[in-house]
JSON list of C-alpha atoms in Angstrom, two decimals:
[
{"chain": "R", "resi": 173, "resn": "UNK", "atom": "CA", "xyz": [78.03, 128.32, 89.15]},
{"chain": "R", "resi": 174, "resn": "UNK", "atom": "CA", "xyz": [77.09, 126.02, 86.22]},
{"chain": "R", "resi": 175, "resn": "UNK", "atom": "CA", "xyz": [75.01, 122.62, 85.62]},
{"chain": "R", "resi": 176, "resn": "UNK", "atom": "CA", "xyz": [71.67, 124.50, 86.58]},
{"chain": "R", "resi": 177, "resn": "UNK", "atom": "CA", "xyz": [68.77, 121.62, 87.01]},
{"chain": "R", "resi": 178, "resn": "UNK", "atom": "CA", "xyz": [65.37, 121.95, 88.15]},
{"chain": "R", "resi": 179, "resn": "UNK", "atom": "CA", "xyz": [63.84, 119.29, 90.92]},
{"chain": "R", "resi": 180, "resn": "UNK", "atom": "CA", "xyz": [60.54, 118.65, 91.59]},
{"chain": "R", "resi": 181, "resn": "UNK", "atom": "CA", "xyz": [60.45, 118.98, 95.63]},
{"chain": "R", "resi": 182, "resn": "UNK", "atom": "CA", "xyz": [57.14, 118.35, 95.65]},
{"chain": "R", "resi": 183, "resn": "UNK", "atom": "CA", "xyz": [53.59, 119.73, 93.88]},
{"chain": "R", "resi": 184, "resn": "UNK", "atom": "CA", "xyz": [53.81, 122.81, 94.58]},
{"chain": "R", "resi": 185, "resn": "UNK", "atom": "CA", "xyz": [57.43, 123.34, 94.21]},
{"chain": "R", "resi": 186, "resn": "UNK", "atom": "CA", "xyz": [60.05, 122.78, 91.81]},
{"chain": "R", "resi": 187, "resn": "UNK", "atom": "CA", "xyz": [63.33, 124.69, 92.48]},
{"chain": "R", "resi": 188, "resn": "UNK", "atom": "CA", "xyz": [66.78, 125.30, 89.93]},
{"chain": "R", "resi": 189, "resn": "UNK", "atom": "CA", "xyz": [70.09, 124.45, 91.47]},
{"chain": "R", "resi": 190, "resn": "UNK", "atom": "CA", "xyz": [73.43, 124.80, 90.49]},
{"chain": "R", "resi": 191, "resn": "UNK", "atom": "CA", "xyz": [76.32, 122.80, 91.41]},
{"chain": "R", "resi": 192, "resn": "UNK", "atom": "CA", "xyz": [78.45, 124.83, 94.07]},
{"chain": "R", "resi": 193, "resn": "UNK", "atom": "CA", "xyz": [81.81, 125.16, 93.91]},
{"chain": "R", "resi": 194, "resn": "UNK", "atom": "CA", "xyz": [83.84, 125.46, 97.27]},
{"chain": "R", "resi": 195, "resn": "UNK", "atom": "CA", "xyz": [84.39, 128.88, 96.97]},
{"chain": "R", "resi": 196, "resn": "UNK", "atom": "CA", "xyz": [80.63, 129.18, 96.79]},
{"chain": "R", "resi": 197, "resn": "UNK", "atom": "CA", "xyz": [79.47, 126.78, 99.31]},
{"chain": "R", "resi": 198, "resn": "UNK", "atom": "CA", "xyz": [81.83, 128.66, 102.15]},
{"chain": "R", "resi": 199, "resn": "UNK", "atom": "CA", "xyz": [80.71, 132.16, 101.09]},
{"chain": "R", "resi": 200, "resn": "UNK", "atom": "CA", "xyz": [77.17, 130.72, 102.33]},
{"chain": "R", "resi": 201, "resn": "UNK", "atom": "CA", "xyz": [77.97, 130.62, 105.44]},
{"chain": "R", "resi": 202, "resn": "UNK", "atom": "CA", "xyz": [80.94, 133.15, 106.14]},
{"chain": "R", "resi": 203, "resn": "UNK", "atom": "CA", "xyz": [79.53, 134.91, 109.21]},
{"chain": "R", "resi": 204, "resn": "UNK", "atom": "CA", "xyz": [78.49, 131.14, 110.76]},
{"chain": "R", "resi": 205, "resn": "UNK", "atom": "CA", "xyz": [81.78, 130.06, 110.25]},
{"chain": "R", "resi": 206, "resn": "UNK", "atom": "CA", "xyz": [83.18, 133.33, 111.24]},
{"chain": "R", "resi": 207, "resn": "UNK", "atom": "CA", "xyz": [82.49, 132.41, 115.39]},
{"chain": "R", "resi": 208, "resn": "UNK", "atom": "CA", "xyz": [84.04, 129.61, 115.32]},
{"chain": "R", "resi": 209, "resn": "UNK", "atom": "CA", "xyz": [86.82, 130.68, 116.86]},
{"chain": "R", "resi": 210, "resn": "UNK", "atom": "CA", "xyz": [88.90, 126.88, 116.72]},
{"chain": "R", "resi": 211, "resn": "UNK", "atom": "CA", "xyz": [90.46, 127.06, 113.79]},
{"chain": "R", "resi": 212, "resn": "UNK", "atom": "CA", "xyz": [90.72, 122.88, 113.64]},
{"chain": "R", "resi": 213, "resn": "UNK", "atom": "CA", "xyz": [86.98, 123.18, 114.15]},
{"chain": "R", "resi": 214, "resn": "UNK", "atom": "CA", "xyz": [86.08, 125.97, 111.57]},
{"chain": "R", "resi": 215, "resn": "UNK", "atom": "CA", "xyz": [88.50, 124.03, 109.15]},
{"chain": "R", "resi": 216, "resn": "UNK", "atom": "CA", "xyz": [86.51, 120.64, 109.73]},
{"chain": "R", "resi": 217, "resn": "UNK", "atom": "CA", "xyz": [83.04, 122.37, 109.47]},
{"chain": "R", "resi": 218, "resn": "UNK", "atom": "CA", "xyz": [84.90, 123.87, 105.84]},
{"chain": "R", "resi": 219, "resn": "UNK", "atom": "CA", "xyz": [85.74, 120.27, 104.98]},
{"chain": "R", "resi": 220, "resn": "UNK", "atom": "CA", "xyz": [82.60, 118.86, 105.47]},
{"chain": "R", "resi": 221, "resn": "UNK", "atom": "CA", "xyz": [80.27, 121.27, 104.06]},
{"chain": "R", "resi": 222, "resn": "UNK", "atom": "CA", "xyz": [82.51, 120.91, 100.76]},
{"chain": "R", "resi": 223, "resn": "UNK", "atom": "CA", "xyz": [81.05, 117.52, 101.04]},
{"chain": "R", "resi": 224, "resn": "UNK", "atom": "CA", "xyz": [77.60, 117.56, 101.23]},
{"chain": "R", "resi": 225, "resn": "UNK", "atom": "CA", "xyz": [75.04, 116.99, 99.21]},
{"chain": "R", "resi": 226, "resn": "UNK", "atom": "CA", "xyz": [74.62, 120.08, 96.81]},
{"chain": "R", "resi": 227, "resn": "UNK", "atom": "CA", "xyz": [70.91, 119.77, 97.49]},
{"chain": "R", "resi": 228, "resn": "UNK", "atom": "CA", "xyz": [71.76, 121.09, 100.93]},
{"chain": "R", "resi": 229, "resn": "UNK", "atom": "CA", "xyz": [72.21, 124.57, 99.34]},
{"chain": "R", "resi": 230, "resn": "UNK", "atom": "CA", "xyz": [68.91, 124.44, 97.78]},
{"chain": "R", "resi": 231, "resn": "UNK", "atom": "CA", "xyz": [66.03, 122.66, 99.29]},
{"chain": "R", "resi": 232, "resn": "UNK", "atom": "CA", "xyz": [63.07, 123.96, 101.55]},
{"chain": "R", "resi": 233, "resn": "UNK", "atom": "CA", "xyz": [63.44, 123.25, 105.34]},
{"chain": "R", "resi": 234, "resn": "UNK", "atom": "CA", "xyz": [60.74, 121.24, 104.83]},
{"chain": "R", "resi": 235, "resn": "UNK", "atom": "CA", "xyz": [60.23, 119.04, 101.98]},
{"chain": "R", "resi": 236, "resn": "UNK", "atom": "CA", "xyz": [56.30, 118.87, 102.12]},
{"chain": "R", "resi": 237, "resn": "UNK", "atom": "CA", "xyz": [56.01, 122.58, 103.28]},
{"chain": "R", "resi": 238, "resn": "UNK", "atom": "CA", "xyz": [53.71, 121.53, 106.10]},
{"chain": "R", "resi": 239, "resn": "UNK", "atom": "CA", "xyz": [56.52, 122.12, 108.70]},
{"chain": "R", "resi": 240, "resn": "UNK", "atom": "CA", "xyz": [59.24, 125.03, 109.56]},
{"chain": "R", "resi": 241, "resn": "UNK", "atom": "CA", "xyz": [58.40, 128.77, 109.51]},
{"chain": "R", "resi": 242, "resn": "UNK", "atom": "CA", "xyz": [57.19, 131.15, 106.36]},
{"chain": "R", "resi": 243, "resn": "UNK", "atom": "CA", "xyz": [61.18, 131.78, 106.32]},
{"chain": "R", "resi": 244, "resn": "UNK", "atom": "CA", "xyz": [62.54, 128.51, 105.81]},
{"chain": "R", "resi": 245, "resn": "UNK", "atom": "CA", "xyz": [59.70, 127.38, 103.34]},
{"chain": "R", "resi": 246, "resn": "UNK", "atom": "CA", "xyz": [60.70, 127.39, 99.72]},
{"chain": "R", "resi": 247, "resn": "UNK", "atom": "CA", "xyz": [64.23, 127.45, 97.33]},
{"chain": "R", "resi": 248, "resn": "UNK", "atom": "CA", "xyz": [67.40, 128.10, 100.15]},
{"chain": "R", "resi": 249, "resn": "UNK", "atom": "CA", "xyz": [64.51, 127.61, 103.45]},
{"chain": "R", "resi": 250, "resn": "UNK", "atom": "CA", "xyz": [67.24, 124.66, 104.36]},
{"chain": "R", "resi": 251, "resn": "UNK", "atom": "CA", "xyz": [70.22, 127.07, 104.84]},
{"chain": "R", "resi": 252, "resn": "UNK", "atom": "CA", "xyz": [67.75, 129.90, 106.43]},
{"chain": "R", "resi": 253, "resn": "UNK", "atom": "CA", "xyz": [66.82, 128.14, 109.16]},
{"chain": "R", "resi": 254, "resn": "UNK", "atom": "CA", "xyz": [70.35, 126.79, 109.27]},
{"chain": "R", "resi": 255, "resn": "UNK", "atom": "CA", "xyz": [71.44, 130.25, 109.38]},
{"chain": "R", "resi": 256, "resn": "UNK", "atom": "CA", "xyz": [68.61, 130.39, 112.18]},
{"chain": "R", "resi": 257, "resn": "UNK", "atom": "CA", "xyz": [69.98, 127.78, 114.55]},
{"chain": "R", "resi": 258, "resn": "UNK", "atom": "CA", "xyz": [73.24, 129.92, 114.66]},
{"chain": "R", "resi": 259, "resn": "UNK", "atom": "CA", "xyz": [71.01, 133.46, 115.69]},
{"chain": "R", "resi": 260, "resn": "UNK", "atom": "CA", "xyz": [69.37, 131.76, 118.63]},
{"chain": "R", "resi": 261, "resn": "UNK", "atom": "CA", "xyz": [72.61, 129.83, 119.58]},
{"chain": "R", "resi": 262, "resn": "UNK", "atom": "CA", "xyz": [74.17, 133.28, 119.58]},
{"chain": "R", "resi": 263, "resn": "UNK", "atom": "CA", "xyz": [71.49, 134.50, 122.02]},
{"chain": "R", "resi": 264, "resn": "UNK", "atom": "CA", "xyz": [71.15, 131.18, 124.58]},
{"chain": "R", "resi": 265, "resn": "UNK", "atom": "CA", "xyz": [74.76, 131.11, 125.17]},
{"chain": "R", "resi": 266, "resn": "UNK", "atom": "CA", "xyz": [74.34, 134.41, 127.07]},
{"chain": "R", "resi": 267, "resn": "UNK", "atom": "CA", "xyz": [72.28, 132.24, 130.10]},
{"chain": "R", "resi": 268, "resn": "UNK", "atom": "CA", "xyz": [74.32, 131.39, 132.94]},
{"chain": "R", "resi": 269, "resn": "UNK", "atom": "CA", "xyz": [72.33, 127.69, 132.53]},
{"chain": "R", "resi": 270, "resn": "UNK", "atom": "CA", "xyz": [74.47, 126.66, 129.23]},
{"chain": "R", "resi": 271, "resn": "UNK", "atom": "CA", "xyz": [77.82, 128.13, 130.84]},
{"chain": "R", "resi": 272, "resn": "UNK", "atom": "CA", "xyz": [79.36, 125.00, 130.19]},
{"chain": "R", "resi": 273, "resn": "UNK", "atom": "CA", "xyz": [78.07, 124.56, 126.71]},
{"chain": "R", "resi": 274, "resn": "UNK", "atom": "CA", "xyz": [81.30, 124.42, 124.54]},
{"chain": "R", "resi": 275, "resn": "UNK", "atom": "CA", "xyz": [80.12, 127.32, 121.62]},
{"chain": "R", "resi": 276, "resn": "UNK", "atom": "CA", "xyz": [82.27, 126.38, 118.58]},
{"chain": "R", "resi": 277, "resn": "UNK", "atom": "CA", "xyz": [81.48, 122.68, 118.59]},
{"chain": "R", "resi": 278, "resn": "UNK", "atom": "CA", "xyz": [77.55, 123.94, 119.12]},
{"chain": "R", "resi": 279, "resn": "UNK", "atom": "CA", "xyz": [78.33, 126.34, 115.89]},
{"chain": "R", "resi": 280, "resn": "UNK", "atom": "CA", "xyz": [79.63, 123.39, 113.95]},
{"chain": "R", "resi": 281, "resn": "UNK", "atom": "CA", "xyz": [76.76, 121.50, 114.95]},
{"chain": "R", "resi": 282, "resn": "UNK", "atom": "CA", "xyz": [73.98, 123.91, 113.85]},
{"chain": "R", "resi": 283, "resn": "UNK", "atom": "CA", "xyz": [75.40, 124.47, 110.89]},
{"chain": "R", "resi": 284, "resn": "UNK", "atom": "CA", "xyz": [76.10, 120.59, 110.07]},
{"chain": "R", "resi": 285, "resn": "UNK", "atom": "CA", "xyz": [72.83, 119.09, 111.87]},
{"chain": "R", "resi": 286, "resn": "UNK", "atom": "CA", "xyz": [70.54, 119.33, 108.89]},
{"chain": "R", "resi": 287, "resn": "UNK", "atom": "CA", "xyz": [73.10, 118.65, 106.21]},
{"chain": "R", "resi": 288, "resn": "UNK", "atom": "CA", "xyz": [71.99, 115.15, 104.56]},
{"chain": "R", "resi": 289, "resn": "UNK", "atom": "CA", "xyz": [68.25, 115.77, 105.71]},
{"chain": "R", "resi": 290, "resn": "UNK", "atom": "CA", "xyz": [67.29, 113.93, 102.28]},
{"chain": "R", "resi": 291, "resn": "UNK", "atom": "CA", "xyz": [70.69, 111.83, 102.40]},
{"chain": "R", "resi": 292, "resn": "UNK", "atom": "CA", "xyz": [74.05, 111.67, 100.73]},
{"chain": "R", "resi": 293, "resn": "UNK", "atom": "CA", "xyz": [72.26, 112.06, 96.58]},
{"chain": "R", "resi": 294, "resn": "UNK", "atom": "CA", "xyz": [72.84, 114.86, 95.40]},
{"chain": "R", "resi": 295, "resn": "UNK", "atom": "CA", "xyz": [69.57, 115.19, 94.04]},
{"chain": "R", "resi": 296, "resn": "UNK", "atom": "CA", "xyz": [67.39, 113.22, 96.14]},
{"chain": "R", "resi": 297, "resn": "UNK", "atom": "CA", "xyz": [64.05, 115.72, 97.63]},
{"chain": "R", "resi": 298, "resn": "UNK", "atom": "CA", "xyz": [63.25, 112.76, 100.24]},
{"chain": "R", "resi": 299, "resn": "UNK", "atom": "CA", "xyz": [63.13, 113.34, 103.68]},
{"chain": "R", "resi": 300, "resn": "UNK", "atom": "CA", "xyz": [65.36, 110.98, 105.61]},
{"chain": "R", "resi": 301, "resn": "UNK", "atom": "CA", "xyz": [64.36, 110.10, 108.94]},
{"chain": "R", "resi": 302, "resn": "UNK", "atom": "CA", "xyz": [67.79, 109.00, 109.86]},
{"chain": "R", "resi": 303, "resn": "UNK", "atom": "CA", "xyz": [69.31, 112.26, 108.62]},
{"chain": "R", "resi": 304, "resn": "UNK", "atom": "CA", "xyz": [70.95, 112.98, 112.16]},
{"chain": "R", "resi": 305, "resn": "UNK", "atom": "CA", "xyz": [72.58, 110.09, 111.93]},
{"chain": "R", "resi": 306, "resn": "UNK", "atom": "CA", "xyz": [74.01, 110.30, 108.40]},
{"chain": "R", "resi": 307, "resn": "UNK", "atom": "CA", "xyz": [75.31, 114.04, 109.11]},
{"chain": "R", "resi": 308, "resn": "UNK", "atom": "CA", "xyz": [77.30, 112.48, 111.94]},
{"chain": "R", "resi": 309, "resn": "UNK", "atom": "CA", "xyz": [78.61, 109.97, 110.05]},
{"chain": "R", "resi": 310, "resn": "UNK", "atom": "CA", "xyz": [80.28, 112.04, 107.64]},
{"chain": "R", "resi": 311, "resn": "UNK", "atom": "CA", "xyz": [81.42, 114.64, 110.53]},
{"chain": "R", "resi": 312, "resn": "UNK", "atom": "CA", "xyz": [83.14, 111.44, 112.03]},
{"chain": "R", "resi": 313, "resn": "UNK", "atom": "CA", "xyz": [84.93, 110.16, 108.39]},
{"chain": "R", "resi": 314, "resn": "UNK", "atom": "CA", "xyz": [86.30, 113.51, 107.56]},
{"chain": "R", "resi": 315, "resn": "UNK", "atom": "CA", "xyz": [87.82, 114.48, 111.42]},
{"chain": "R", "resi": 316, "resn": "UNK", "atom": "CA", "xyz": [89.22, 110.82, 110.91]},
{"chain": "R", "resi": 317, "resn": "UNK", "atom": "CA", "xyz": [90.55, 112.13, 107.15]},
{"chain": "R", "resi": 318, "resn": "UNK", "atom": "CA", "xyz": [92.16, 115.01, 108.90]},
{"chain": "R", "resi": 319, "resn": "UNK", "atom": "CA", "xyz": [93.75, 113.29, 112.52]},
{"chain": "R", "resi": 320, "resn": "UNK", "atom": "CA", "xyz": [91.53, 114.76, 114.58]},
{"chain": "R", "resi": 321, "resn": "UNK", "atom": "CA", "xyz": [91.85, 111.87, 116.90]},
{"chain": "R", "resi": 322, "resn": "UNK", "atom": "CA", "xyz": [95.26, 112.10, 117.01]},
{"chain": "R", "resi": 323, "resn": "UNK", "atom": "CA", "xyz": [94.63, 115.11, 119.81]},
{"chain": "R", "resi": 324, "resn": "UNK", "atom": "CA", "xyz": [92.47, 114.29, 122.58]},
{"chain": "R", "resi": 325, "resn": "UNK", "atom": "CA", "xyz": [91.09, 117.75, 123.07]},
{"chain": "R", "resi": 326, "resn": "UNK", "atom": "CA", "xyz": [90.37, 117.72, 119.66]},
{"chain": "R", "resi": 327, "resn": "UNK", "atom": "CA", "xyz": [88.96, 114.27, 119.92]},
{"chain": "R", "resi": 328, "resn": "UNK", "atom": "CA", "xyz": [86.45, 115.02, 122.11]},
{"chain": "R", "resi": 329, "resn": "UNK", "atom": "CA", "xyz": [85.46, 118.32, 120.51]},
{"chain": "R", "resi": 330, "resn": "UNK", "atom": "CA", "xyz": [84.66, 116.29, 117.25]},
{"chain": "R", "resi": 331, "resn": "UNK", "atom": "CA", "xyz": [82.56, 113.95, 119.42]},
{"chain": "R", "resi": 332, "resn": "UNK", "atom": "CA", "xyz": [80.89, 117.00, 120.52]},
{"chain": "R", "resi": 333, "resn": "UNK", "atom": "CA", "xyz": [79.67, 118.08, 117.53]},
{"chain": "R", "resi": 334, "resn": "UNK", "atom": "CA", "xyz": [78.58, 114.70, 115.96]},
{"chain": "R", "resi": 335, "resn": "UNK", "atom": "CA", "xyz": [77.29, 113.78, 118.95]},
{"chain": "R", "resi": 336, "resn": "UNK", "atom": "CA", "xyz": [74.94, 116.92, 119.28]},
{"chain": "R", "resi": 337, "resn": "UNK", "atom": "CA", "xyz": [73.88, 116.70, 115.12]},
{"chain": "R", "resi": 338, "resn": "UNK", "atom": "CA", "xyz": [72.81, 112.66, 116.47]},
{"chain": "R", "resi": 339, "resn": "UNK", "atom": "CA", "xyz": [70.38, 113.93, 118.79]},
{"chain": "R", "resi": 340, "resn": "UNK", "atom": "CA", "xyz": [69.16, 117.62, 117.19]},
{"chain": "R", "resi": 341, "resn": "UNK", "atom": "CA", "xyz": [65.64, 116.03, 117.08]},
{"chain": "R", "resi": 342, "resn": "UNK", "atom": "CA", "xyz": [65.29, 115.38, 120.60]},
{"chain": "R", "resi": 343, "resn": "UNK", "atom": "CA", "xyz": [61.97, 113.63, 121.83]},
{"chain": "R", "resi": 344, "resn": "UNK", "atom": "CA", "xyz": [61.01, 112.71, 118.38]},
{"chain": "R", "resi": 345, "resn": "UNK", "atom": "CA", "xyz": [62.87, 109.95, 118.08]},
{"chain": "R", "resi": 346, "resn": "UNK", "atom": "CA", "xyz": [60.39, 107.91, 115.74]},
{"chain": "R", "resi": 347, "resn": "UNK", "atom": "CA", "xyz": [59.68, 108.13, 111.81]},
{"chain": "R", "resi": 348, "resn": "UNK", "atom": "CA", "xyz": [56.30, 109.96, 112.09]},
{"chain": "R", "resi": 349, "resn": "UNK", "atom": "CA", "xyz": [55.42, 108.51, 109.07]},
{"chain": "R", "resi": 350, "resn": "UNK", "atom": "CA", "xyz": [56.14, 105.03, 109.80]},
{"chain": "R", "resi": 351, "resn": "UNK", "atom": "CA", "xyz": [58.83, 104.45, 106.96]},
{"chain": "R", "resi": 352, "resn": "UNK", "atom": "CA", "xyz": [62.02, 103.48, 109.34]},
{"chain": "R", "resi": 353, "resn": "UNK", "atom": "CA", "xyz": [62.19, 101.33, 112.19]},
{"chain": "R", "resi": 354, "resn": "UNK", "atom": "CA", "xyz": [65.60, 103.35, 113.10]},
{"chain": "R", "resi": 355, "resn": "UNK", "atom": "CA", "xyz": [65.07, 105.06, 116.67]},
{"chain": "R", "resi": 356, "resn": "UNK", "atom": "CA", "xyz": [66.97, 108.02, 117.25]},
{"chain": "R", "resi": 357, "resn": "UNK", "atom": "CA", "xyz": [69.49, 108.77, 120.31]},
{"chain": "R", "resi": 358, "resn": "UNK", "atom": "CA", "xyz": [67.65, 111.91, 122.39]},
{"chain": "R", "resi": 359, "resn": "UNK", "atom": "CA", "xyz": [70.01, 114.48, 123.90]},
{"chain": "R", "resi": 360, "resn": "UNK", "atom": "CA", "xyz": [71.66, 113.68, 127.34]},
{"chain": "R", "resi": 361, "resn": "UNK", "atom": "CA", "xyz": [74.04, 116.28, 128.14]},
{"chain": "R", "resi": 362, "resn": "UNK", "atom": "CA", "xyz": [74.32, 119.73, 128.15]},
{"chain": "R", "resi": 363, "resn": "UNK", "atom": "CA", "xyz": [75.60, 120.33, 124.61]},
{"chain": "R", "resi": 364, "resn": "UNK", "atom": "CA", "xyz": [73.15, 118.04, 123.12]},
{"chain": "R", "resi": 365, "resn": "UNK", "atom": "CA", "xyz": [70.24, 119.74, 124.73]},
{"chain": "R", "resi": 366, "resn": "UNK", "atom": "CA", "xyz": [71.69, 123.07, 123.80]},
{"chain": "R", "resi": 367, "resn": "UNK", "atom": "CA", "xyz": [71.64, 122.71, 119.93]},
{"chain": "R", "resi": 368, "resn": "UNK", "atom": "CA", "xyz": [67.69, 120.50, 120.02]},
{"chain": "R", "resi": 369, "resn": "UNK", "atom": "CA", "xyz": [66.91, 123.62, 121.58]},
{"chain": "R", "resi": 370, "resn": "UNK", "atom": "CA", "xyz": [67.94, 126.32, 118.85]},
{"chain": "R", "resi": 371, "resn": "UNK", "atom": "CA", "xyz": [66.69, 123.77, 116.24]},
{"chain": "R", "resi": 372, "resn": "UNK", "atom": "CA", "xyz": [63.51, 123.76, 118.16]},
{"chain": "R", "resi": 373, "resn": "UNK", "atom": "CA", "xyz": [63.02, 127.29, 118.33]},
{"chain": "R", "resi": 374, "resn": "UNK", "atom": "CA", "xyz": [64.11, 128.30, 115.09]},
{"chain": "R", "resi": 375, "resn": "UNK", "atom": "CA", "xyz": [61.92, 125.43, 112.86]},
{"chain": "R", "resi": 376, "resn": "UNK", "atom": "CA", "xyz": [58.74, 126.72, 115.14]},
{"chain": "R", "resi": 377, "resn": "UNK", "atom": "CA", "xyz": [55.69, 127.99, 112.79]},
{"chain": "R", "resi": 378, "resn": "UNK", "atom": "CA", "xyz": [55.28, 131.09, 115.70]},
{"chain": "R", "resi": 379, "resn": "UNK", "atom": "CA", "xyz": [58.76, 132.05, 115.77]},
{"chain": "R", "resi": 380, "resn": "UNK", "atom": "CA", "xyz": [60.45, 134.39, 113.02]},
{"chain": "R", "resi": 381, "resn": "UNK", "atom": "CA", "xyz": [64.41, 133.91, 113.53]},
{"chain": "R", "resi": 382, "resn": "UNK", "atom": "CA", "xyz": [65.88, 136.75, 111.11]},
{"chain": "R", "resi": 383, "resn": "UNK", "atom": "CA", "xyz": [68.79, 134.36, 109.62]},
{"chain": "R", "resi": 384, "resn": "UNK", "atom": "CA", "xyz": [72.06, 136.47, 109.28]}
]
């Protein structure tokens, strides 16, 4: 790792990053990646989060540290609760209720929802309220960069996953602060209301989710 900076994320917190290599940003998340079991879908997830914003690696869940638990507060809380989302998915695929809930694409969601939550920059520390959407969009240029739509099963996997990472915030549709006049999409199937859940439960302030 080399190019270490520090960024002010907000009073209270400035944090050092490094820029990641691609070697680096896949050892992150080698047991996430690990059960996907797709190997067109573990290889997309691979692609994109070579991609994102370094920032990703680094930030707090929560930029103002008034949201999120005590575990995804501070340097790396972005990739805990990450991490998070992929514990509970691991336990609410056991219920007979999300039977038909397609587990790699939910995997590749969870680990890809929060991924430009301050945007594409690098070193931007701004929340974006139209995160969702911007994750999606770059799920949806590199499945095109690799054919994906060439084969209809894995056509509508890839729409699986972007499509949950659109709606991951559910019922909050609105800029709470007032910033964006973008509305969000809220989950309407069984995949998209599978992965609001586990990012529901794991960024609650009650609920410790022991990241992997």
């Amino acid at each position: 790792m080399t190019n270490k900076k520090v960024i002010k994320v907000n009073d209270s917190l400035n944090i050092e990053t490094t820029q990641l290599n691609s070697v680096e940003r896949i050892a992150v998340f080698k047991p996430q990646l690990a059960k996907i079991v797709n190997e067109n879908i573990r290889e997309l997830v691979v692609r994109v989060l070579e991609r994102v914003p370094n920032n990703f690696f680094f930030l707090p869940a929560s930029t103002t540290g008034k949201h999120h638990n005590v575990n995804s507060i501070g340097e790396g809380g972005l990739v805990r609760h990450t991490k998070a989302l992929c514990v509970v998915a691991d336990e609410l695929i056991r219920l007979k209720l999300f039977e038909k809930v397609d587990f790699d694409c939910a995997i590749a969601s969870c680990i890809l929802h929060d991924t430009c939550k301050c945007g594409y920059e690098d070193d931007s520390v701004t929340y974006r309220h139209d995160h969702p959407l911007l994750a999606a969009k770059l799920v949806r240029t590199i499945a095109h960069e690799m054919n994906l739509h060439n084969d209809e099963l894995l056509k509508l996997k890839v729409k699986l996953i972007y499509g949950a990472i659109e709606t991951h915030m559910g019922q909050w549709t609105k800029d709470y602060k007032g910033n964006s006049s973008i509305v969000l999409p809220e989950p309407s199937t069984i995949q998209q209301h599978f992965v609001h859940l586990c990012d529901y439960i794991a960024s609650r302030r009650s609920i410790i989710v022991n990241p992997e």
